[in-house]
mmCIF file with all atom_site columns, C-alpha atoms in Angstrom:
data_model
loop_
_atom_site.group_PDB
_atom_site.id
_atom_site.type_symbol
_atom_site.label_atom_id
_atom_site.label_alt_id
_atom_site.label_comp_id
_atom_site.label_asym_id
_atom_site.label_entity_id
_atom_site.label_seq_id
_atom_site.pdbx_PDB_ins_code
_atom_site.Cartn_x
_atom_site.Cartn_y
_atom_site.Cartn_z
_atom_site.occupancy
_atom_site.B_iso_or_equiv
_atom_site.pdbx_formal_charge
_atom_site.auth_seq_id
_atom_site.auth_comp_id
_atom_site.auth_asym_id
_atom_site.auth_atom_id
_atom_site.pdbx_PDB_model_num
ATOM 1   C CA . MET I 1 1   ? 116.148 119.049 102.308 1.00 63.00 ? 1   MET I CA 1
ATOM 2   C CA . VAL I 1 2   ? 117.122 122.787 101.614 1.00 67.00 ? 2   VAL I CA 1
ATOM 3   C CA . ILE I 1 3   ? 114.033 122.998 99.599  1.00 72.00 ? 3   ILE I CA 1
ATOM 4   C CA . THR I 1 4   ? 111.795 121.761 102.023 1.00 70.00 ? 4   THR I CA 1
ATOM 5   C CA . GLY I 1 5   ? 113.217 124.046 105.005 1.00 70.00 ? 5   GLY I CA 1
ATOM 6   C CA . PHE I 1 6   ? 112.391 126.993 102.583 1.00 71.00 ? 6   PHE I CA 1
ATOM 7   C CA . ALA I 1 7   ? 109.309 125.618 100.877 1.00 74.00 ? 7   ALA I CA 1
ATOM 8   C CA . GLN I 1 8   ? 106.938 128.357 102.128 1.00 74.00 ? 8   GLN I CA 1
ATOM 9   C CA . THR I 1 9   ? 109.716 131.396 101.237 1.00 76.00 ? 9   THR I CA 1
ATOM 10  C CA . PHE I 1 10  ? 110.031 129.972 97.954  1.00 76.00 ? 10  PHE I CA 1
ATOM 11  C CA . VAL I 1 11  ? 106.162 129.387 97.350  1.00 80.00 ? 11  VAL I CA 1
ATOM 12  C CA . LEU I 1 12  ? 105.827 132.914 98.174  1.00 80.00 ? 12  LEU I CA 1
ATOM 13  C CA . ILE I 1 13  ? 108.311 134.247 95.709  1.00 82.00 ? 13  ILE I CA 1
ATOM 14  C CA . LEU I 1 14  ? 107.437 131.876 92.931  1.00 83.00 ? 14  LEU I CA 1
ATOM 15  C CA . ALA I 1 15  ? 103.642 132.243 92.712  1.00 84.00 ? 15  ALA I CA 1
ATOM 16  C CA . GLY I 1 16  ? 102.573 134.859 96.058  1.00 83.00 ? 16  GLY I CA 1
ATOM 17  C CA . GLU I 1 17  ? 100.432 134.409 99.449  1.00 85.00 ? 17  GLU I CA 1
ATOM 18  C CA . GLY I 1 18  ? 97.494  132.777 97.770  1.00 85.00 ? 18  GLY I CA 1
ATOM 19  C CA . TYR I 1 19  ? 99.243  128.889 97.516  1.00 82.00 ? 19  TYR I CA 1
ATOM 20  C CA . ILE I 1 20  ? 101.531 129.062 100.547 1.00 81.00 ? 20  ILE I CA 1
ATOM 21  C CA . GLY I 1 21  ? 99.315  125.920 101.266 1.00 79.00 ? 21  GLY I CA 1
ATOM 22  C CA . ALA I 1 22  ? 101.602 124.603 98.379  1.00 80.00 ? 22  ALA I CA 1
ATOM 23  C CA . ALA I 1 23  ? 104.204 124.583 100.769 1.00 79.00 ? 23  ALA I CA 1
ATOM 24  C CA . ASN I 1 24  ? 103.081 121.229 102.066 1.00 82.00 ? 24  ASN I CA 1
ATOM 25  C CA . VAL I 1 25  ? 104.232 118.875 98.867  1.00 86.00 ? 25  VAL I CA 1
ATOM 26  C CA . ILE I 1 26  ? 107.582 120.378 98.578  1.00 85.00 ? 26  ILE I CA 1
ATOM 27  C CA . PHE I 1 27  ? 109.066 117.207 100.465 1.00 84.00 ? 27  PHE I CA 1
ATOM 28  C CA . PRO I 1 28  ? 107.383 114.507 99.139  1.00 87.00 ? 28  PRO I CA 1
ATOM 29  C CA . LEU I 1 29  ? 107.979 115.578 95.897  1.00 88.00 ? 29  LEU I CA 1
ATOM 30  C CA . ALA I 1 30  ? 111.656 116.807 96.698  1.00 87.00 ? 30  ALA I CA 1
ATOM 31  C CA . PHE I 1 31  ? 112.331 113.637 98.227  1.00 87.00 ? 31  PHE I CA 1
ATOM 32  C CA . ALA I 1 32  ? 110.804 111.336 95.190  1.00 91.00 ? 32  ALA I CA 1
ATOM 33  C CA . ALA I 1 33  ? 113.304 113.281 93.565  1.00 91.00 ? 33  ALA I CA 1
ATOM 34  C CA . TYR I 1 34  ? 116.102 112.382 95.370  1.00 88.00 ? 34  TYR I CA 1
ATOM 35  C CA . LEU I 1 35  ? 114.696 108.474 95.852  1.00 90.00 ? 35  LEU I CA 1
ATOM 36  C CA . ASN I 1 36  ? 114.420 108.797 91.668  1.00 91.00 ? 36  ASN I CA 1
ATOM 37  C CA . ALA I 1 37  ? 118.012 110.168 91.157  1.00 90.00 ? 37  ALA I CA 1
ATOM 38  C CA . VAL I 1 38  ? 119.574 107.053 93.837  1.00 88.00 ? 38  VAL I CA 1
ATOM 39  C CA . GLY I 1 39  ? 117.591 104.349 92.067  1.00 89.00 ? 39  GLY I CA 1
ATOM 40  C CA . LEU I 1 40  ? 118.923 104.968 88.239  1.00 89.00 ? 40  LEU I CA 1
ATOM 41  C CA . LEU I 1 41  ? 122.362 105.449 90.213  1.00 89.00 ? 41  LEU I CA 1
ATOM 42  C CA . LEU I 1 42  ? 121.990 101.951 92.117  1.00 88.00 ? 42  LEU I CA 1
ATOM 43  C CA . GLY I 1 43  ? 120.350 100.239 88.982  1.00 89.00 ? 43  GLY I CA 1
ATOM 44  C CA . LEU I 1 44  ? 122.809 100.928 86.273  1.00 89.00 ? 44  LEU I CA 1
ATOM 45  C CA . GLY I 1 45  ? 123.130 97.090  86.200  1.00 90.00 ? 45  GLY I CA 1
ATOM 46  C CA . THR I 1 46  ? 120.156 96.683  83.894  1.00 89.00 ? 46  THR I CA 1
ATOM 47  C CA . ILE I 1 47  ? 121.777 99.551  81.611  1.00 89.00 ? 47  ILE I CA 1
ATOM 48  C CA . ILE I 1 48  ? 125.289 97.915  81.398  1.00 91.00 ? 48  ILE I CA 1
ATOM 49  C CA . THR I 1 49  ? 124.315 94.507  80.835  1.00 91.00 ? 49  THR I CA 1
ATOM 50  C CA . LYS I 1 50  ? 121.957 96.193  78.096  1.00 90.00 ? 50  LYS I CA 1
ATOM 51  C CA . LYS I 1 51  ? 118.424 94.914  79.331  1.00 89.00 ? 51  LYS I CA 1
ATOM 52  C CA . THR I 1 52  ? 116.602 97.693  79.917  1.00 86.00 ? 52  THR I CA 1
ATOM 53  C CA . TYR I 1 53  ? 113.609 96.184  79.085  1.00 90.00 ? 53  TYR I CA 1
ATOM 54  C CA . LEU I 1 54  ? 113.270 95.110  82.481  1.00 91.00 ? 54  LEU I CA 1
ATOM 55  C CA . ARG I 1 55  ? 113.816 99.331  83.122  1.00 90.00 ? 55  ARG I CA 1
ATOM 56  C CA . PHE I 1 56  ? 110.097 99.178  81.470  1.00 93.00 ? 56  PHE I CA 1
ATOM 57  C CA . TYR I 1 57  ? 108.792 96.582  83.150  1.00 93.00 ? 57  TYR I CA 1
ATOM 58  C CA . VAL I 1 58  ? 109.312 98.356  86.724  1.00 92.00 ? 58  VAL I CA 1
ATOM 59  C CA . GLN I 1 59  ? 108.362 101.512 85.318  1.00 92.00 ? 59  GLN I CA 1
ATOM 60  C CA . ILE I 1 60  ? 105.230 100.019 84.770  1.00 94.00 ? 60  ILE I CA 1
ATOM 61  C CA . ILE I 1 61  ? 104.873 98.257  88.332  1.00 93.00 ? 61  ILE I CA 1
ATOM 62  C CA . SER I 1 62  ? 105.634 101.916 89.913  1.00 93.00 ? 62  SER I CA 1
ATOM 63  C CA . GLN I 1 63  ? 102.642 103.873 87.691  1.00 93.00 ? 63  GLN I CA 1
ATOM 64  C CA . ILE I 1 64  ? 100.565 101.110 88.962  1.00 94.00 ? 64  ILE I CA 1
ATOM 65  C CA . CYS I 1 65  ? 101.476 101.191 92.575  1.00 92.00 ? 65  CYS I CA 1
ATOM 66  C CA . CYS I 1 66  ? 101.581 105.242 92.477  1.00 92.00 ? 66  CYS I CA 1
ATOM 67  C CA . TYR I 1 67  ? 97.966  105.447 90.942  1.00 93.00 ? 67  TYR I CA 1
ATOM 68  C CA . SER I 1 68  ? 96.348  102.817 93.239  1.00 93.00 ? 68  SER I CA 1
ATOM 69  C CA . PHE I 1 69  ? 97.897  104.836 96.279  1.00 92.00 ? 69  PHE I CA 1
ATOM 70  C CA . MET I 1 70  ? 96.748  108.161 94.917  1.00 93.00 ? 70  MET I CA 1
ATOM 71  C CA . TYR I 1 71  ? 93.482  106.938 94.465  1.00 93.00 ? 71  TYR I CA 1
ATOM 72  C CA . TRP I 1 72  ? 93.259  105.967 98.017  1.00 91.00 ? 72  TRP I CA 1
ATOM 73  C CA . SER I 1 73  ? 95.242  109.073 99.628  1.00 90.00 ? 73  SER I CA 1
ATOM 74  C CA . ALA I 1 74  ? 93.765  111.922 97.380  1.00 90.00 ? 74  ALA I CA 1
ATOM 75  C CA . GLY I 1 75  ? 90.058  111.283 99.123  1.00 87.00 ? 75  GLY I CA 1
ATOM 76  C CA . ALA I 1 76  ? 91.418  111.268 102.028 1.00 88.00 ? 76  ALA I CA 1
ATOM 77  C CA . TYR I 1 77  ? 94.357  113.927 102.409 1.00 87.00 ? 77  TYR I CA 1
ATOM 78  C CA . GLY I 1 78  ? 93.750  115.798 99.101  1.00 89.00 ? 78  GLY I CA 1
ATOM 79  C CA . ILE I 1 79  ? 96.977  117.201 97.273  1.00 89.00 ? 79  ILE I CA 1
ATOM 80  C CA . VAL I 1 80  ? 99.612  115.996 99.896  1.00 88.00 ? 80  VAL I CA 1
ATOM 81  C CA . GLY I 1 81  ? 98.034  112.652 99.497  1.00 91.00 ? 81  GLY I CA 1
ATOM 82  C CA . ILE I 1 82  ? 99.178  112.944 95.855  1.00 92.00 ? 82  ILE I CA 1
ATOM 83  C CA . ALA I 1 83  ? 102.381 114.124 96.696  1.00 90.00 ? 83  ALA I CA 1
ATOM 84  C CA . ILE I 1 84  ? 103.275 110.873 99.107  1.00 90.00 ? 84  ILE I CA 1
ATOM 85  C CA . ALA I 1 85  ? 101.496 108.919 96.645  1.00 93.00 ? 85  ALA I CA 1
ATOM 86  C CA . VAL I 1 86  ? 104.450 109.891 94.145  1.00 93.00 ? 86  VAL I CA 1
ATOM 87  C CA . PHE I 1 87  ? 107.004 109.351 96.966  1.00 91.00 ? 87  PHE I CA 1
ATOM 88  C CA . PHE I 1 88  ? 105.848 106.064 97.302  1.00 92.00 ? 88  PHE I CA 1
ATOM 89  C CA . GLY I 1 89  ? 105.775 104.970 93.781  1.00 93.00 ? 89  GLY I CA 1
ATOM 90  C CA . LYS I 1 90  ? 109.327 106.647 93.381  1.00 93.00 ? 90  LYS I CA 1
ATOM 91  C CA . LEU I 1 91  ? 110.343 104.347 96.587  1.00 92.00 ? 91  LEU I CA 1
ATOM 92  C CA . VAL I 1 92  ? 108.986 101.009 94.965  1.00 93.00 ? 92  VAL I CA 1
ATOM 93  C CA . LEU I 1 93  ? 110.556 102.002 91.154  1.00 93.00 ? 93  LEU I CA 1
ATOM 94  C CA . SER I 1 94  ? 114.335 102.842 92.938  1.00 92.00 ? 94  SER I CA 1
ATOM 95  C CA . GLY I 1 95  ? 113.801 99.318  94.831  1.00 92.00 ? 95  GLY I CA 1
ATOM 96  C CA . PHE I 1 96  ? 113.426 97.079  91.919  1.00 93.00 ? 96  PHE I CA 1
ATOM 97  C CA . ASN I 1 97  ? 115.559 99.329  89.520  1.00 92.00 ? 97  ASN I CA 1
ATOM 98  C CA . SER I 1 98  ? 118.742 98.851  92.355  1.00 91.00 ? 98  SER I CA 1
ATOM 99  C CA . TYR I 1 99  ? 117.678 95.197  93.052  1.00 92.00 ? 99  TYR I CA 1
ATOM 100 C CA . LEU I 1 100 ? 117.266 94.104  89.529  1.00 92.00 ? 100 LEU I CA 1
ATOM 101 C CA . GLY I 1 101 ? 120.554 96.411  88.623  1.00 91.00 ? 101 GLY I CA 1
ATOM 102 C CA . GLN I 1 102 ? 122.127 94.208  91.543  1.00 91.00 ? 102 GLN I CA 1
ATOM 103 C CA . ARG I 1 103 ? 121.412 90.579  90.290  1.00 92.00 ? 103 ARG I CA 1
ATOM 104 C CA . LEU I 1 104 ? 122.322 91.213  86.425  1.00 91.00 ? 104 LEU I CA 1
ATOM 105 C CA . TYR I 1 105 ? 125.483 93.553  87.174  1.00 91.00 ? 105 TYR I CA 1
ATOM 106 C CA . PRO I 1 106 ? 126.649 93.419  90.784  1.00 90.00 ? 106 PRO I CA 1
ATOM 107 C CA . ILE I 1 107 ? 128.481 96.424  91.919  1.00 87.00 ? 107 ILE I CA 1
ATOM 108 C CA . ALA I 1 108 ? 130.138 97.459  94.956  1.00 86.00 ? 108 ALA I CA 1
ATOM 109 C CA . TRP I 1 109 ? 128.342 99.921  96.156  1.00 80.00 ? 109 TRP I CA 1
ATOM 110 C CA . LYS I 1 110 ? 128.529 101.122 99.835  1.00 80.00 ? 110 LYS I CA 1
ATOM 111 C CA . TYR I 1 111 ? 125.230 100.682 100.799 1.00 81.00 ? 111 TYR I CA 1
ATOM 112 C CA . ARG I 1 112 ? 126.216 101.797 104.676 1.00 82.00 ? 112 ARG I CA 1
ATOM 113 C CA . VAL I 1 113 ? 126.566 105.585 103.183 1.00 79.00 ? 113 VAL I CA 1
ATOM 114 C CA . VAL I 1 114 ? 122.912 105.266 100.581 1.00 80.00 ? 114 VAL I CA 1
ATOM 115 C CA . TRP I 1 115 ? 120.998 103.733 104.318 1.00 82.00 ? 115 TRP I CA 1
ATOM 116 C CA . ILE I 1 116 ? 122.374 106.553 106.419 1.00 81.00 ? 116 ILE I CA 1
ATOM 117 C CA . MET I 1 117 ? 122.024 109.066 103.842 1.00 78.00 ? 117 MET I CA 1
ATOM 118 C CA . PHE I 1 118 ? 118.714 108.001 103.366 1.00 80.00 ? 118 PHE I CA 1
ATOM 119 C CA . SER I 1 119 ? 117.515 107.841 106.645 1.00 82.00 ? 119 SER I CA 1
ATOM 120 C CA . VAL I 1 120 ? 119.403 111.346 107.839 1.00 79.00 ? 120 VAL I CA 1
ATOM 121 C CA . THR I 1 121 ? 117.333 112.680 104.772 1.00 78.00 ? 121 THR I CA 1
ATOM 122 C CA . LEU I 1 122 ? 113.914 111.315 105.567 1.00 81.00 ? 122 LEU I CA 1
ATOM 123 C CA . VAL I 1 123 ? 113.866 112.075 109.389 1.00 80.00 ? 123 VAL I CA 1
ATOM 124 C CA . SER I 1 124 ? 115.301 115.792 109.267 1.00 76.00 ? 124 SER I CA 1
ATOM 125 C CA . GLY I 1 125 ? 113.137 116.323 106.156 1.00 76.00 ? 125 GLY I CA 1
ATOM 126 C CA . SER I 1 126 ? 110.330 115.041 107.474 1.00 77.00 ? 126 SER I CA 1
ATOM 127 C CA . LEU I 1 127 ? 111.051 117.099 111.050 1.00 76.00 ? 127 LEU I CA 1
ATOM 128 C CA . MET I 1 128 ? 110.929 120.273 108.917 1.00 73.00 ? 128 MET I CA 1
ATOM 129 C CA . TRP I 1 129 ? 107.459 119.596 107.285 1.00 73.00 ? 129 TRP I CA 1
ATOM 130 C CA . TRP I 1 130 ? 106.214 118.558 110.278 1.00 73.00 ? 130 TRP I CA 1
ATOM 131 C CA . ALA I 1 131 ? 107.201 121.971 111.462 1.00 71.00 ? 131 ALA I CA 1
ATOM 132 C CA . GLY I 1 132 ? 106.252 123.920 108.775 1.00 66.00 ? 132 GLY I CA 1
ATOM 133 C CA . GLY I 1 133 ? 109.962 124.960 107.767 1.00 60.00 ? 133 GLY I CA 1
ATOM 134 C CA . ILE I 1 134 ? 113.345 126.447 108.454 1.00 58.00 ? 134 ILE I CA 1
ATOM 135 C CA . ASN I 1 135 ? 112.244 129.481 110.611 1.00 57.00 ? 135 ASN I CA 1
ATOM 136 C CA . THR I 1 136 ? 115.618 130.400 112.110 1.00 58.00 ? 136 THR I CA 1
ATOM 137 C CA . TYR I 1 137 ? 119.303 130.794 110.923 1.00 55.00 ? 137 TYR I CA 1
ATOM 138 C CA . ALA I 1 138 ? 120.092 128.353 113.770 1.00 58.00 ? 138 ALA I CA 1
ATOM 139 C CA . GLU I 1 139 ? 117.854 125.615 112.373 1.00 63.00 ? 139 GLU I CA 1
ATOM 140 C CA . PHE I 1 140 ? 119.604 125.989 109.454 1.00 64.00 ? 140 PHE I CA 1
ATOM 141 C CA . LEU I 1 141 ? 123.132 125.603 110.913 1.00 62.00 ? 141 LEU I CA 1
ATOM 142 C CA . MET I 1 142 ? 122.120 122.778 112.742 1.00 65.00 ? 142 MET I CA 1
ATOM 143 C CA . LEU I 1 143 ? 120.127 120.875 109.615 1.00 68.00 ? 143 LEU I CA 1
ATOM 144 C CA . THR I 1 144 ? 123.284 121.660 107.492 1.00 68.00 ? 144 THR I CA 1
ATOM 145 C CA . SER I 1 145 ? 125.319 120.539 110.540 1.00 69.00 ? 145 SER I CA 1
ATOM 146 C CA . LEU I 1 146 ? 123.314 117.390 110.731 1.00 69.00 ? 146 LEU I CA 1
ATOM 147 C CA . VAL I 1 147 ? 123.981 116.684 106.442 1.00 68.00 ? 147 VAL I CA 1
ATOM 148 C CA . THR I 1 148 ? 127.678 117.282 106.734 1.00 71.00 ? 148 THR I CA 1
ATOM 149 C CA . ALA I 1 149 ? 128.836 115.176 109.648 1.00 70.00 ? 149 ALA I CA 1
ATOM 150 C CA . THR I 1 150 ? 126.551 112.325 108.172 1.00 67.00 ? 150 THR I CA 1
ATOM 151 C CA . ALA I 1 151 ? 128.402 112.881 104.598 1.00 66.00 ? 151 ALA I CA 1
ATOM 152 C CA . LEU I 1 152 ? 131.367 112.930 106.284 1.00 68.00 ? 152 LEU I CA 1
ATOM 153 C CA . LEU I 1 153 ? 130.796 109.642 109.026 1.00 67.00 ? 153 LEU I CA 1
ATOM 154 C CA . GLY I 1 154 ? 129.215 107.418 105.960 1.00 58.00 ? 154 GLY I CA 1
#
């Protein structure tokens, strides 16, 4: 979320003013990376049971979903549509990996924390994305407080 909040600043520093429009793709791509990491952890059962070939099949399904959505959304939304398609592809990947991992080797995860953090990240990140980033120090403190409180309560 911090990356999303400061997306325009990062793009200005790294690429310059000519690429400021690229800040719109930061949130979907950052959230896709987050989903990939969560799916990897929740799907550890496929690795523990040494049935990693199932992860390959899930990867193929995920890629097909991602490319199909890219084909549809790129024409309508441009590069932002492609970034959102990557997000949905990682969502499919994480969902299937988590499901298979738990079916093969059930681990007692605290799913409440996962869903709370997913929801808070999605809502606050979407709001920042829609608002155009963090504009004041007060907004940054509010966001940090929200995430910290959620992590402690979860």
